Structure formats: C-alpha cells, structure tokens
PDB file of C-alpha atoms in Angstrom:
ATOM      1  CA  MET A   1       0.000   0.000   0.000  1.00  0.00           C
ATOM      2  CA  VAL A   2       2.847   2.371   0.811  1.00  0.00           C
ATOM      3  CA  ARG A   3       4.404   1.799  -2.621  1.00  0.00           C
ATOM      4  CA  GLU A   4       1.048   2.406  -4.344  1.00  0.00           C
ATOM      5  CA  LYS A   5       0.582   5.617  -2.368  1.00  0.00           C
ATOM      6  CA  GLU A   6       4.064   6.819  -3.276  1.00  0.00           C
ATOM      7  CA  THR A   7       3.422   6.117  -6.959  1.00  0.00           C
ATOM      8  CA  HIS A   8       0.091   7.930  -6.810  1.00  0.00           C
ATOM      9  CA  GLU A   9       1.652  10.916  -5.050  1.00  0.00           C
ATOM     10  CA  SER A  10       4.505  10.933  -7.568  1.00  0.00           C
ATOM     11  CA  LYS A  11       2.051  11.041 -10.476  1.00  0.00           C
ATOM     12  CA  LYS A  12       0.147  13.856  -8.775  1.00  0.00           C
ATOM     13  CA  GLU A  13       3.382  15.768  -8.316  1.00  0.00           C
ATOM     14  CA  ASP A  14       4.346  15.262 -11.987  1.00  0.00           C
ATOM     15  CA  ARG A  15       0.958  16.534 -13.075  1.00  0.00           C
ATOM     16  CA  LYS A  16       1.268  19.531 -10.761  1.00  0.00           C
ATOM     17  CA  ASP A  17       4.732  20.287 -12.118  1.00  0.00           C
ATOM     18  CA  ILE A  18       3.644  20.430 -15.757  1.00  0.00           C
ATOM     19  CA  HIS A  19       0.758  22.727 -14.858  1.00  0.00           C
ATOM     20  CA  LEU A  20       3.099  25.310 -13.347  1.00  0.00           C
ATOM     21  CA  PRO A  21       5.349  27.213 -15.768  1.00  0.00           C
ATOM     22  CA  SER A  22       8.962  26.898 -14.722  1.00  0.00           C
ATOM     23  CA  TYR A  23       9.547  30.653 -14.917  1.00  0.00           C
ATOM     24  CA  LEU A  24       7.474  31.192 -11.748  1.00  0.00           C
ATOM     25  CA  ALA A  25      10.082  29.515  -9.563  1.00  0.00           C
ATOM     26  CA  LEU A  26      12.859  31.391 -11.347  1.00  0.00           C
ATOM     27  CA  TYR A  27      11.072  34.671 -10.633  1.00  0.00           C
ATOM     28  CA  GLU A  28      10.413  33.841  -6.977  1.00  0.00           C
ATOM     29  CA  SER A  29      14.082  33.020  -6.401  1.00  0.00           C
ATOM     30  CA  GLY A  30      15.198  36.374  -7.830  1.00  0.00           C
ATOM     31  CA  GLU A  31      17.225  34.590 -10.498  1.00  0.00           C
ATOM     32  CA  LEU A  32      15.054  35.851 -13.350  1.00  0.00           C
ATOM     33  CA  HIS A  33      15.904  39.464 -12.512  1.00  0.00           C
ATOM     34  CA  GLN A  34      19.615  38.620 -12.556  1.00  0.00           C
ATOM     35  CA  ARG A  35      19.323  36.823 -15.883  1.00  0.00           C
ATOM     36  CA  ALA A  36      17.436  39.762 -17.413  1.00  0.00           C
ATOM     37  CA  ALA A  37      20.147  42.203 -16.325  1.00  0.00           C
ATOM     38  CA  ALA A  38      22.967  39.961 -17.552  1.00  0.00           C
ATOM     39  CA  LEU A  39      21.326  39.421 -20.953  1.00  0.00           C
ATOM     40  CA  TRP A  40      20.701  43.138 -21.397  1.00  0.00           C
ATOM     41  CA  ASP A  41      24.361  43.875 -20.611  1.00  0.00           C
ATOM     42  CA  ARG A  42      25.387  41.510 -23.404  1.00  0.00           C
ATOM     43  CA  LEU A  43      23.696  43.807 -25.916  1.00  0.00           C
ATOM     44  CA  GLN A  44      26.530  46.287 -25.399  1.00  0.00           C
ATOM     45  CA  SER A  45      28.703  43.994 -27.505  1.00  0.00           C
ATOM     46  CA  CYS A  46      26.163  41.550 -28.785  1.00  0.00           C
ATOM     47  CA  THR A  47      26.963  37.845 -28.526  1.00  0.00           C
ATOM     48  CA  ILE A  48      23.363  36.710 -28.112  1.00  0.00           C
ATOM     49  CA  CYS A  49      23.419  34.387 -31.138  1.00  0.00           C
ATOM     50  CA  PRO A  50      26.176  32.451 -32.955  1.00  0.00           C
ATOM     51  CA  ARG A  51      26.739  35.422 -35.278  1.00  0.00           C
ATOM     52  CA  ARG A  52      28.527  37.229 -32.412  1.00  0.00           C
ATOM     53  CA  CYS A  53      28.372  40.558 -34.254  1.00  0.00           C
ATOM     54  CA  ASN A  54      29.762  42.402 -31.198  1.00  0.00           C
ATOM     55  CA  LYS A  55      27.698  45.496 -32.010  1.00  0.00           C
ATOM     56  CA  ASN A  56      26.592  47.874 -29.259  1.00  0.00           C
ATOM     57  CA  ARG A  57      22.877  47.419 -29.760  1.00  0.00           C
ATOM     58  CA  ILE A  58      22.025  49.536 -26.724  1.00  0.00           C
ATOM     59  CA  ALA A  59      23.681  52.452 -28.533  1.00  0.00           C
ATOM     60  CA  GLY A  60      21.657  51.695 -31.661  1.00  0.00           C
ATOM     61  CA  LYS A  61      24.338  49.817 -33.608  1.00  0.00           C
ATOM     62  CA  VAL A  62      23.064  46.766 -35.469  1.00  0.00           C
ATOM     63  CA  GLY A  63      24.474  43.541 -36.826  1.00  0.00           C
ATOM     64  CA  VAL A  64      22.992  40.880 -39.084  1.00  0.00           C
ATOM     65  CA  CYS A  65      19.615  40.883 -37.313  1.00  0.00           C
ATOM     66  CA  ARG A  66      19.298  44.661 -37.858  1.00  0.00           C
ATOM     67  CA  THR A  67      17.855  45.085 -34.363  1.00  0.00           C
ATOM     68  CA  GLY A  68      19.197  47.535 -31.816  1.00  0.00           C
ATOM     69  CA  ALA A  69      17.762  48.220 -28.373  1.00  0.00           C
ATOM     70  CA  GLU A  70      14.287  48.718 -29.837  1.00  0.00           C
ATOM     71  CA  LEU A  71      11.886  45.778 -29.855  1.00  0.00           C
ATOM     72  CA  LEU A  72       9.789  45.353 -33.001  1.00  0.00           C
ATOM     73  CA  VAL A  73       6.648  43.215 -33.140  1.00  0.00           C
ATOM     74  CA  SER A  74       4.827  42.461 -36.368  1.00  0.00           C
ATOM     75  CA  SER A  75       1.635  40.938 -34.987  1.00  0.00           C
ATOM     76  CA  TYR A  76       0.162  38.850 -32.203  1.00  0.00           C
ATOM     77  CA  GLY A  77      -2.927  36.770 -31.559  1.00  0.00           C
ATOM     78  CA  PRO A  78      -4.279  33.218 -31.250  1.00  0.00           C
ATOM     79  CA  HIS A  79      -2.879  30.909 -33.926  1.00  0.00           C
ATOM     80  CA  PHE A  80      -4.669  27.721 -34.993  1.00  0.00           C
ATOM     81  CA  GLY A  81      -2.167  26.486 -37.573  1.00  0.00           C
ATOM     82  CA  GLU A  82       0.492  25.303 -35.128  1.00  0.00           C
ATOM     83  CA  GLU A  83       0.959  21.721 -33.899  1.00  0.00           C
ATOM     84  CA  SER A  84      -2.159  20.303 -32.215  1.00  0.00           C
ATOM     85  CA  PRO A  85      -0.617  20.033 -28.706  1.00  0.00           C
ATOM     86  CA  LEU A  86      -0.017  23.806 -28.817  1.00  0.00           C
ATOM     87  CA  VAL A  87      -3.317  24.829 -30.397  1.00  0.00           C
ATOM     88  CA  GLY A  88      -5.846  22.930 -28.277  1.00  0.00           C
ATOM     89  CA  ILE A  89      -9.250  24.618 -28.388  1.00  0.00           C
ATOM     90  CA  ASN A  90      -8.325  28.286 -27.973  1.00  0.00           C
ATOM     91  CA  GLY A  91      -5.147  28.522 -30.035  1.00  0.00           C
ATOM     92  CA  SER A  92      -1.489  29.204 -29.430  1.00  0.00           C
ATOM     93  CA  GLY A  93      -0.795  32.798 -28.370  1.00  0.00           C
ATOM     94  CA  THR A  94       1.725  33.826 -31.017  1.00  0.00           C
ATOM     95  CA  ILE A  95       3.876  36.950 -30.954  1.00  0.00           C
ATOM     96  CA  PHE A  96       5.736  37.523 -34.230  1.00  0.00           C
ATOM     97  CA  PHE A  97       8.988  39.422 -33.719  1.00  0.00           C
ATOM     98  CA  THR A  98      10.362  41.469 -36.597  1.00  0.00           C
ATOM     99  CA  ASN A  99      13.785  40.586 -38.102  1.00  0.00           C
ATOM    100  CA  CYS A 100      15.821  37.392 -37.804  1.00  0.00           C
ATOM    101  CA  ASN A 101      19.410  36.224 -37.431  1.00  0.00           C
ATOM    102  CA  LEU A 102      19.075  34.086 -40.584  1.00  0.00           C
ATOM    103  CA  TRP A 103      18.627  35.210 -44.187  1.00  0.00           C
ATOM    104  CA  CYS A 104      16.575  32.351 -45.633  1.00  0.00           C
ATOM    105  CA  LEU A 105      15.977  32.990 -49.321  1.00  0.00           C
ATOM    106  CA  PHE A 106      12.788  30.905 -49.191  1.00  0.00           C
ATOM    107  CA  CYS A 107      11.366  32.545 -46.045  1.00  0.00           C
ATOM    108  CA  GLN A 108       7.585  32.218 -45.798  1.00  0.00           C
ATOM    109  CA  ASN A 109       7.458  35.269 -43.508  1.00  0.00           C
ATOM    110  CA  TYR A 110       9.879  37.403 -45.496  1.00  0.00           C
ATOM    111  CA  GLU A 111       7.787  40.562 -45.027  1.00  0.00           C
ATOM    112  CA  ILE A 112       8.565  40.299 -41.315  1.00  0.00           C
ATOM    113  CA  SER A 113      12.058  38.807 -41.354  1.00  0.00           C
ATOM    114  CA  HIS A 114      13.516  40.572 -44.411  1.00  0.00           C
ATOM    115  CA  LEU A 115      11.335  43.604 -45.093  1.00  0.00           C
ATOM    116  CA  ARG A 116      11.089  44.507 -41.392  1.00  0.00           C
ATOM    117  CA  HIS A 117       7.327  44.917 -41.183  1.00  0.00           C
ATOM    118  CA  GLY A 118       6.529  45.656 -37.554  1.00  0.00           C
ATOM    119  CA  ASN A 119       6.042  48.283 -34.881  1.00  0.00           C
ATOM    120  CA  PRO A 120       8.304  49.309 -31.996  1.00  0.00           C
ATOM    121  CA  ILE A 121       7.013  48.436 -28.536  1.00  0.00           C
ATOM    122  CA  SER A 122       8.396  48.621 -24.996  1.00  0.00           C
ATOM    123  CA  THR A 123       9.099  45.560 -22.878  1.00  0.00           C
ATOM    124  CA  ASN A 124       6.194  46.613 -20.644  1.00  0.00           C
ATOM    125  CA  HIS A 125       3.952  46.588 -23.710  1.00  0.00           C
ATOM    126  CA  LEU A 126       5.268  43.098 -24.478  1.00  0.00           C
ATOM    127  CA  ALA A 127       4.141  42.051 -20.997  1.00  0.00           C
ATOM    128  CA  THR A 128       0.694  43.496 -21.699  1.00  0.00           C
ATOM    129  CA  ILE A 129       0.472  41.484 -24.930  1.00  0.00           C
ATOM    130  CA  MET A 130       1.364  38.270 -23.096  1.00  0.00           C
ATOM    131  CA  LEU A 131      -1.330  38.935 -20.505  1.00  0.00           C
ATOM    132  CA  HIS A 132      -3.889  39.713 -23.212  1.00  0.00           C
ATOM    133  CA  LEU A 133      -3.184  36.408 -24.982  1.00  0.00           C
ATOM    134  CA  GLN A 134      -3.628  34.588 -21.672  1.00  0.00           C
ATOM    135  CA  GLU A 135      -6.840  36.491 -20.920  1.00  0.00           C
ATOM    136  CA  ILE A 136      -8.478  35.493 -24.226  1.00  0.00           C
ATOM    137  CA  GLY A 137      -7.769  31.840 -23.490  1.00  0.00           C
ATOM    138  CA  CYS A 138      -4.609  30.988 -25.439  1.00  0.00           C
ATOM    139  CA  HIS A 139      -2.894  27.896 -24.070  1.00  0.00           C
ATOM    140  CA  ASN A 140       0.633  29.319 -24.255  1.00  0.00           C
ATOM    141  CA  ILE A 141       2.752  32.312 -25.225  1.00  0.00           C
ATOM    142  CA  ASN A 142       4.387  31.383 -28.533  1.00  0.00           C
ATOM    143  CA  LEU A 143       7.471  33.545 -29.186  1.00  0.00           C
ATOM    144  CA  VAL A 144       8.084  33.396 -32.940  1.00  0.00           C
ATOM    145  CA  THR A 145      11.663  34.152 -34.106  1.00  0.00           C
ATOM    146  CA  PRO A 146      12.858  35.148 -30.613  1.00  0.00           C
ATOM    147  CA  THR A 147      16.614  34.515 -30.819  1.00  0.00           C
ATOM    148  CA  HIS A 148      17.772  38.069 -31.506  1.00  0.00           C
ATOM    149  CA  VAL A 149      15.454  39.610 -28.876  1.00  0.00           C
ATOM    150  CA  ILE A 150      15.964  37.240 -25.953  1.00  0.00           C
ATOM    151  CA  PRO A 151      17.055  40.080 -23.615  1.00  0.00           C
ATOM    152  CA  HIS A 152      13.864  42.010 -24.411  1.00  0.00           C
ATOM    153  CA  ILE A 153      11.694  38.930 -23.850  1.00  0.00           C
ATOM    154  CA  VAL A 154      13.200  38.073 -20.461  1.00  0.00           C
ATOM    155  CA  LYS A 155      12.979  41.712 -19.402  1.00  0.00           C
ATOM    156  CA  GLY A 156       9.304  41.813 -20.422  1.00  0.00           C
ATOM    157  CA  LEU A 157       8.550  38.499 -18.737  1.00  0.00           C
ATOM    158  CA  ILE A 158       9.115  40.001 -15.276  1.00  0.00           C
ATOM    159  CA  PRO A 159       6.220  42.515 -15.274  1.00  0.00           C
ATOM    160  CA  ALA A 160       4.038  39.905 -17.002  1.00  0.00           C
ATOM    161  CA  ILE A 161       4.609  37.481 -14.130  1.00  0.00           C
ATOM    162  CA  GLU A 162       4.003  40.219 -11.582  1.00  0.00           C
ATOM    163  CA  LYS A 163       0.594  40.835 -13.170  1.00  0.00           C
ATOM    164  CA  GLY A 164      -0.405  37.177 -13.231  1.00  0.00           C
ATOM    165  CA  LEU A 165       1.088  35.387 -16.241  1.00  0.00           C
ATOM    166  CA  HIS A 166       0.871  31.648 -15.647  1.00  0.00           C
ATOM    167  CA  ILE A 167       0.775  29.831 -19.015  1.00  0.00           C
ATOM    168  CA  PRO A 168       3.743  28.085 -20.714  1.00  0.00           C
ATOM    169  CA  LEU A 169       6.338  30.014 -22.684  1.00  0.00           C
ATOM    170  CA  VAL A 170       7.153  28.552 -26.127  1.00  0.00           C
ATOM    171  CA  TYR A 171      10.530  29.367 -27.711  1.00  0.00           C
ATOM    172  CA  ASN A 172       9.777  29.046 -31.451  1.00  0.00           C
ATOM    173  CA  THR A 173      13.163  29.319 -33.137  1.00  0.00           C
ATOM    174  CA  SER A 174      15.060  28.666 -36.370  1.00  0.00           C
ATOM    175  CA  GLY A 175      17.499  26.574 -34.347  1.00  0.00           C
ATOM    176  CA  TYR A 176      20.473  28.869 -34.958  1.00  0.00           C
ATOM    177  CA  ASP A 177      21.027  29.519 -31.263  1.00  0.00           C
ATOM    178  CA  SER A 178      23.982  29.865 -28.925  1.00  0.00           C
ATOM    179  CA  VAL A 179      24.247  27.283 -26.127  1.00  0.00           C
ATOM    180  CA  GLU A 180      25.689  29.991 -23.898  1.00  0.00           C
ATOM    181  CA  THR A 181      22.521  32.060 -24.335  1.00  0.00           C
ATOM    182  CA  LEU A 182      20.194  29.065 -24.093  1.00  0.00           C
ATOM    183  CA  LYS A 183      21.643  28.295 -20.661  1.00  0.00           C
ATOM    184  CA  MET A 184      20.423  31.735 -19.584  1.00  0.00           C
ATOM    185  CA  LEU A 185      16.901  30.575 -20.510  1.00  0.00           C
ATOM    186  CA  ASP A 186      17.067  27.409 -18.398  1.00  0.00           C
ATOM    187  CA  GLY A 187      13.961  27.527 -16.217  1.00  0.00           C
ATOM    188  CA  ALA A 188      12.435  30.447 -18.126  1.00  0.00           C
ATOM    189  CA  VAL A 189      11.237  28.478 -21.155  1.00  0.00           C
ATOM    190  CA  ASP A 190       8.735  25.641 -20.806  1.00  0.00           C
ATOM    191  CA  ILE A 191       8.536  24.449 -24.409  1.00  0.00           C
ATOM    192  CA  TYR A 192      11.323  24.646 -26.972  1.00  0.00           C
ATOM    193  CA  MET A 193      10.148  24.434 -30.573  1.00  0.00           C
ATOM    194  CA  PRO A 194      13.225  24.615 -32.833  1.00  0.00           C
ATOM    195  CA  ASP A 195      13.512  24.013 -36.536  1.00  0.00           C
ATOM    196  CA  ILE A 196      16.263  21.793 -37.827  1.00  0.00           C
ATOM    197  CA  LYS A 197      16.578  23.255 -41.309  1.00  0.00           C
ATOM    198  CA  TYR A 198      19.681  21.563 -42.708  1.00  0.00           C
ATOM    199  CA  SER A 199      22.312  18.955 -41.961  1.00  0.00           C
ATOM    200  CA  ASP A 200      24.689  20.485 -44.510  1.00  0.00           C
ATOM    201  CA  ASN A 201      26.583  23.716 -43.831  1.00  0.00           C
ATOM    202  CA  ASN A 202      27.083  24.329 -47.549  1.00  0.00           C
ATOM    203  CA  ASN A 203      23.337  24.414 -48.101  1.00  0.00           C
ATOM    204  CA  SER A 204      22.761  26.599 -45.061  1.00  0.00           C
ATOM    205  CA  LYS A 205      25.278  29.068 -46.443  1.00  0.00           C
ATOM    206  CA  ARG A 206      23.718  28.984 -49.907  1.00  0.00           C
ATOM    207  CA  TYR A 207      20.095  29.340 -48.848  1.00  0.00           C
ATOM    208  CA  SER A 208      20.168  30.936 -45.370  1.00  0.00           C
ATOM    209  CA  GLY A 209      23.342  32.998 -45.409  1.00  0.00           C
ATOM    210  CA  VAL A 210      25.047  31.210 -42.520  1.00  0.00           C
ATOM    211  CA  LYS A 211      28.053  28.955 -42.974  1.00  0.00           C
ATOM    212  CA  ASP A 212      27.789  26.944 -39.745  1.00  0.00           C
ATOM    213  CA  TYR A 213      24.111  26.187 -39.154  1.00  0.00           C
ATOM    214  CA  TRP A 214      24.550  22.415 -38.689  1.00  0.00           C
ATOM    215  CA  THR A 215      27.540  23.041 -36.426  1.00  0.00           C
ATOM    216  CA  TYR A 216      25.432  25.132 -34.041  1.00  0.00           C
ATOM    217  CA  VAL A 217      21.976  23.595 -34.284  1.00  0.00           C
ATOM    218  CA  GLN A 218      23.114  20.209 -32.949  1.00  0.00           C
ATOM    219  CA  PRO A 219      24.464  21.381 -29.564  1.00  0.00           C
ATOM    220  CA  ALA A 220      21.561  23.841 -29.325  1.00  0.00           C
ATOM    221  CA  ILE A 221      18.999  21.026 -29.600  1.00  0.00           C
ATOM    222  CA  VAL A 222      20.951  18.918 -27.120  1.00  0.00           C
ATOM    223  CA  GLU A 223      20.875  21.808 -24.631  1.00  0.00           C
ATOM    224  CA  MET A 224      17.165  22.399 -25.149  1.00  0.00           C
ATOM    225  CA  HIS A 225      16.433  18.738 -24.498  1.00  0.00           C
ATOM    226  CA  ARG A 226      18.664  18.766 -21.422  1.00  0.00           C
ATOM    227  CA  GLN A 227      16.563  21.573 -19.998  1.00  0.00           C
ATOM    228  CA  VAL A 228      13.035  20.366 -20.742  1.00  0.00           C
ATOM    229  CA  GLY A 229      13.172  16.742 -21.921  1.00  0.00           C
ATOM    230  CA  ASP A 230      10.615  15.168 -24.265  1.00  0.00           C
ATOM    231  CA  LEU A 231       7.299  16.903 -24.867  1.00  0.00           C
ATOM    232  CA  ARG A 232       4.769  16.357 -22.087  1.00  0.00           C
ATOM    233  CA  THR A 233       1.062  17.113 -22.272  1.00  0.00           C
ATOM    234  CA  ASP A 234      -1.667  17.452 -19.684  1.00  0.00           C
ATOM    235  CA  GLU A 235      -4.802  15.333 -19.434  1.00  0.00           C
ATOM    236  CA  ASP A 236      -6.389  17.345 -22.247  1.00  0.00           C
ATOM    237  CA  GLY A 237      -3.482  16.756 -24.615  1.00  0.00           C
ATOM    238  CA  ILE A 238      -2.181  20.315 -24.314  1.00  0.00           C
ATOM    239  CA  ALA A 239       1.606  20.720 -24.319  1.00  0.00           C
ATOM    240  CA  ARG A 240       2.957  21.949 -21.013  1.00  0.00           C
ATOM    241  CA  HIS A 241       6.669  21.212 -21.061  1.00  0.00           C
ATOM    242  CA  GLY A 242       9.340  19.742 -23.291  1.00  0.00           C
ATOM    243  CA  LEU A 243      10.899  19.740 -26.753  1.00  0.00           C
ATOM    244  CA  LEU A 244       8.996  19.822 -30.050  1.00  0.00           C
ATOM    245  CA  ILE A 245      11.207  19.635 -33.152  1.00  0.00           C
ATOM    246  CA  ARG A 246      10.192  20.827 -36.608  1.00  0.00           C
ATOM    247  CA  HIS A 247      11.813  19.714 -39.837  1.00  0.00           C
ATOM    248  CA  LEU A 248      10.718  21.155 -43.174  1.00  0.00           C
ATOM    249  CA  VAL A 249      11.524  18.818 -46.044  1.00  0.00           C
ATOM    250  CA  LEU A 250      13.075  20.737 -48.947  1.00  0.00           C
ATOM    251  CA  PRO A 251      13.194  19.501 -52.553  1.00  0.00           C
ATOM    252  CA  ASN A 252      16.188  17.682 -54.020  1.00  0.00           C
ATOM    253  CA  HIS A 253      17.414  16.557 -50.567  1.00  0.00           C
ATOM    254  CA  VAL A 254      18.576  20.102 -49.781  1.00  0.00           C
ATOM    255  CA  SER A 255      17.552  19.794 -46.119  1.00  0.00           C
ATOM    256  CA  GLY A 256      19.563  16.581 -45.617  1.00  0.00           C
ATOM    257  CA  SER A 257      16.625  14.952 -43.842  1.00  0.00           C
ATOM    258  CA  GLU A 258      18.189  11.540 -43.265  1.00  0.00           C
ATOM    259  CA  LYS A 259      21.097  12.972 -41.303  1.00  0.00           C
ATOM    260  CA  VAL A 260      18.709  15.195 -39.337  1.00  0.00           C
ATOM    261  CA  LEU A 261      16.552  12.244 -38.344  1.00  0.00           C
ATOM    262  CA  GLU A 262      19.557  10.117 -37.414  1.00  0.00           C
ATOM    263  CA  PHE A 263      20.769  12.916 -35.142  1.00  0.00           C
ATOM    264  CA  ILE A 264      17.403  13.167 -33.385  1.00  0.00           C
ATOM    265  CA  ALA A 265      17.115   9.403 -32.919  1.00  0.00           C
ATOM    266  CA  LYS A 266      20.680   8.855 -31.719  1.00  0.00           C
ATOM    267  CA  GLU A 267      21.562  12.063 -29.886  1.00  0.00           C
ATOM    268  CA  ILE A 268      18.242  13.382 -28.569  1.00  0.00           C
ATOM    269  CA  SER A 269      15.531  10.766 -27.949  1.00  0.00           C
ATOM    270  CA  LEU A 270      13.549   8.120 -29.804  1.00  0.00           C
ATOM    271  CA  THR A 271      10.459   9.564 -28.126  1.00  0.00           C
ATOM    272  CA  SER A 272      11.106  13.059 -29.469  1.00  0.00           C
ATOM    273  CA  TYR A 273       8.056  14.827 -30.887  1.00  0.00           C
ATOM    274  CA  VAL A 274       9.100  15.547 -34.492  1.00  0.00           C
ATOM    275  CA  ASN A 275       6.844  17.411 -36.905  1.00  0.00           C
ATOM    276  CA  ILE A 276       8.091  16.477 -40.380  1.00  0.00           C
ATOM    277  CA  MET A 277       6.542  19.085 -42.644  1.00  0.00           C
ATOM    278  CA  ASN A 278       5.633  18.810 -46.318  1.00  0.00           C
ATOM    279  CA  GLN A 279       4.292  22.318 -46.923  1.00  0.00           C
ATOM    280  CA  TYR A 280       7.354  23.794 -48.603  1.00  0.00           C
ATOM    281  CA  ARG A 281       6.441  26.155 -51.430  1.00  0.00           C
ATOM    282  CA  PRO A 282       8.985  28.417 -53.118  1.00  0.00           C
ATOM    283  CA  ALA A 283       8.548  31.912 -51.680  1.00  0.00           C
ATOM    284  CA  PHE A 284      10.520  35.165 -51.617  1.00  0.00           C
ATOM    285  CA  LYS A 285      13.601  34.564 -53.828  1.00  0.00           C
ATOM    286  CA  ALA A 286      13.274  30.776 -54.059  1.00  0.00           C
ATOM    287  CA  LEU A 287      11.563  30.748 -57.449  1.00  0.00           C
ATOM    288  CA  THR A 288      14.825  31.825 -59.079  1.00  0.00           C
ATOM    289  CA  LEU A 289      17.074  29.443 -57.167  1.00  0.00           C
ATOM    290  CA  PRO A 290      17.877  26.054 -58.710  1.00  0.00           C
ATOM    291  CA  GLY A 291      17.394  23.298 -56.164  1.00  0.00           C
ATOM    292  CA  ILE A 292      14.553  24.915 -54.224  1.00  0.00           C
ATOM    293  CA  ASN A 293      12.447  26.477 -56.974  1.00  0.00           C
ATOM    294  CA  ARG A 294       9.677  23.881 -56.755  1.00  0.00           C
ATOM    295  CA  SER A 295       7.492  22.197 -54.161  1.00  0.00           C
ATOM    296  CA  ILE A 296       8.512  18.805 -52.812  1.00  0.00           C
ATOM    297  CA  SER A 297       6.984  15.723 -54.386  1.00  0.00           C
ATOM    298  CA  SER A 298       4.889  13.186 -52.533  1.00  0.00           C
ATOM    299  CA  GLU A 299       7.643  10.656 -53.229  1.00  0.00           C
ATOM    300  CA  GLU A 300      10.276  12.847 -51.577  1.00  0.00           C
ATOM    301  CA  PHE A 301       8.103  13.345 -48.517  1.00  0.00           C
ATOM    302  CA  GLY A 302       7.213   9.663 -48.315  1.00  0.00           C
ATOM    303  CA  GLU A 303      10.896   8.711 -48.375  1.00  0.00           C
ATOM    304  CA  VAL A 304      11.578  10.960 -45.389  1.00  0.00           C
ATOM    305  CA  LEU A 305       8.672   9.521 -43.389  1.00  0.00           C
ATOM    306  CA  THR A 306       9.848   5.997 -44.150  1.00  0.00           C
ATOM    307  CA  TYR A 307      13.364   6.836 -43.014  1.00  0.00           C
ATOM    308  CA  ALA A 308      12.071   8.399 -39.804  1.00  0.00           C
ATOM    309  CA  ARG A 309      10.272   5.176 -38.948  1.00  0.00           C
ATOM    310  CA  ARG A 310      13.372   3.193 -39.826  1.00  0.00           C
ATOM    311  CA  CYS A 311      15.297   5.317 -37.310  1.00  0.00           C
ATOM    312  CA  GLY A 312      12.749   4.354 -34.646  1.00  0.00           C
ATOM    313  CA  LEU A 313      10.966   7.699 -34.487  1.00  0.00           C
ATOM    314  CA  THR A 314       7.163   7.694 -34.400  1.00  0.00           C
ATOM    315  CA  ARG A 315       5.945  10.652 -32.389  1.00  0.00           C
ATOM    316  CA  GLY A 316       4.666  13.841 -33.977  1.00  0.00           C
ATOM    317  CA  PHE A 317       4.746  13.115 -37.680  1.00  0.00           C
ATOM    318  CA  GLU A 318       2.613  10.000 -37.288  1.00  0.00           C
ATOM    319  CA  GLU A 319      -0.055  12.190 -35.720  1.00  0.00           C
ATOM    320  CA  THR A 320      -0.163  14.582 -38.671  1.00  0.00           C
ATOM    321  CA  SER A 321       0.828  12.463 -41.711  1.00  0.00           C
TER     322      SER A 321
END
C-alpha cells in the first residue's frame, strides 16, 4: 500500500509540475531578474546568437539581425495552424517578432524577417500582450523568431509574471542559437520548438546565409532537451513542457533529412516529438534558385517519413501524416 501511495503521489506531483510554468520559480528566487540584467548587458557587444556581431545594440548599432535596443513586433494573436498540442481549443498565443538572425531565401514570412514589417514596442507593452493572450484563453505564449530579442523577452517576462502570467512560454526558433545564451533561458522556457533546417553547412550558407548552421543547431537542440526533456502534455493533450522539433523537407534533398533524423534518434531521444513538414512552397527569392524552386513531391516526402520510422521515431509526424 505504501508503494502504491508513493506512486500515486509521484504522479500527482508530476501533473502539478507540468501545470506550473517553470519561470514562476525562477522569478520567486530572484534569479530571473539577474538573468534579465545579464542578458541586457550583453547587448553592449552583442553575442546573443552564434553570429557574435559584437555590435553595441544599446547604442543603436546593429548587426545581421538589424535590431538595436528597440523591440519590433509584427503581430500577435491566437494561432490555430500550429501543432495540435499547442493549439488545443483556444489557439497558441503567437507573438511575431520582426527581423531574424538568418537570411533564408525561401522565407515564408519574409515581409517580417527581411522587409522589417513591424512596430516598436516597450518591454512593458510586451508584458501586456502576453497577458492579453492569456486572458483570451490561449494555451501558451508562442514567441516566434525570438533569438535576436531574448534580452527584451526576459525583461518583459518580469512585469508579465508580476501581473499574473501563468501559461507556458514557447521558444519558437530557427534553431540557430547559442548554447551559452540558451543556458540563460534554463527555467524560463517551458517548451522549446526549434527548426532543424539543414544537416549540410554548404546548403545553409547557400540558402540561409550562414556557414555553420549544422555546427550550431546540434548542440543547441541537445541543450534544449537537457533543460526540458521530451514533450509532455496534460490530461487534455495540451503541451505543457518539453521539446517539439520541426523539420521542413526541402526539394532535391537540400535539407539533408536523413542525417537530421539520425541525429534526433541517436543524440536526442527516440520519443522526441518531431513534426516532419511537407508544406514547402517556393517563396521570396526561391523561385529563381535552382534546387529549391519547386514544391517537394509526394515521393520525396514519403521517403523521409519511411526513413524516420526506420530510425525508430514515431511521435509527432505519425499524428499529422
């Protein structure tokens, strides 16, 4: 009976844990304030992402992401096109940040990432947006393209918590992240949702303007998984904590899908939630680029799904394919 009680109590504790965003404990300890200050200081010679542009963004200097001290937001609201564990009934509370630290020539959101469509807001306004998304019933705060504005996000998270924020924070990233910076987010982020775009640095240079994407995305994903583990959902199937990986299949094997899937299976977890996506359409400058100037074929997508199963992966893509 004692063993059964302990198991029952353990399950109750697990369920309680995934219902409480991890950032609450970080705030209560005072650590979140320290992290916010340290991240903001790093903007004086920016090393937030692997680009390490070393620009004084606080003084208005900009590097590849073209973002100084000012925070730009393109749009926000409930999103129903994300993965089902994020969407639930009321949608994922997305906040689209302007600019990006990549230069993907096939970017689906190029108006935001390349053409800089967006409006400047304060970090207090960011907190207000988070609270609004929670108030209208969104299941999470989904930070889209957050890498270059991590200091602003953490700074804005503090007043949001003080005014009652209590839903999970989703870090929705291209995957080109610095492990050093990700460690500063340990305990602040509940759900990591990275892309793994390529397993070939030559292709990342050709199509996303970065020569070392595969070099950096691997340790970044390992660090994310170390922090949050596999994706966990509550009794209603809503994601509360963990890692959700996205992989967009590109035509002509440009994304190097087999190597990506092998990495996930061998280095992350066989129970990783992996959304293998087939919706690639040539956008922005892709129509003029040999190799990615067409949609993927059903045969190409089918080959990737088959290989994923061969690697022992089943979660995520089986639910949507």
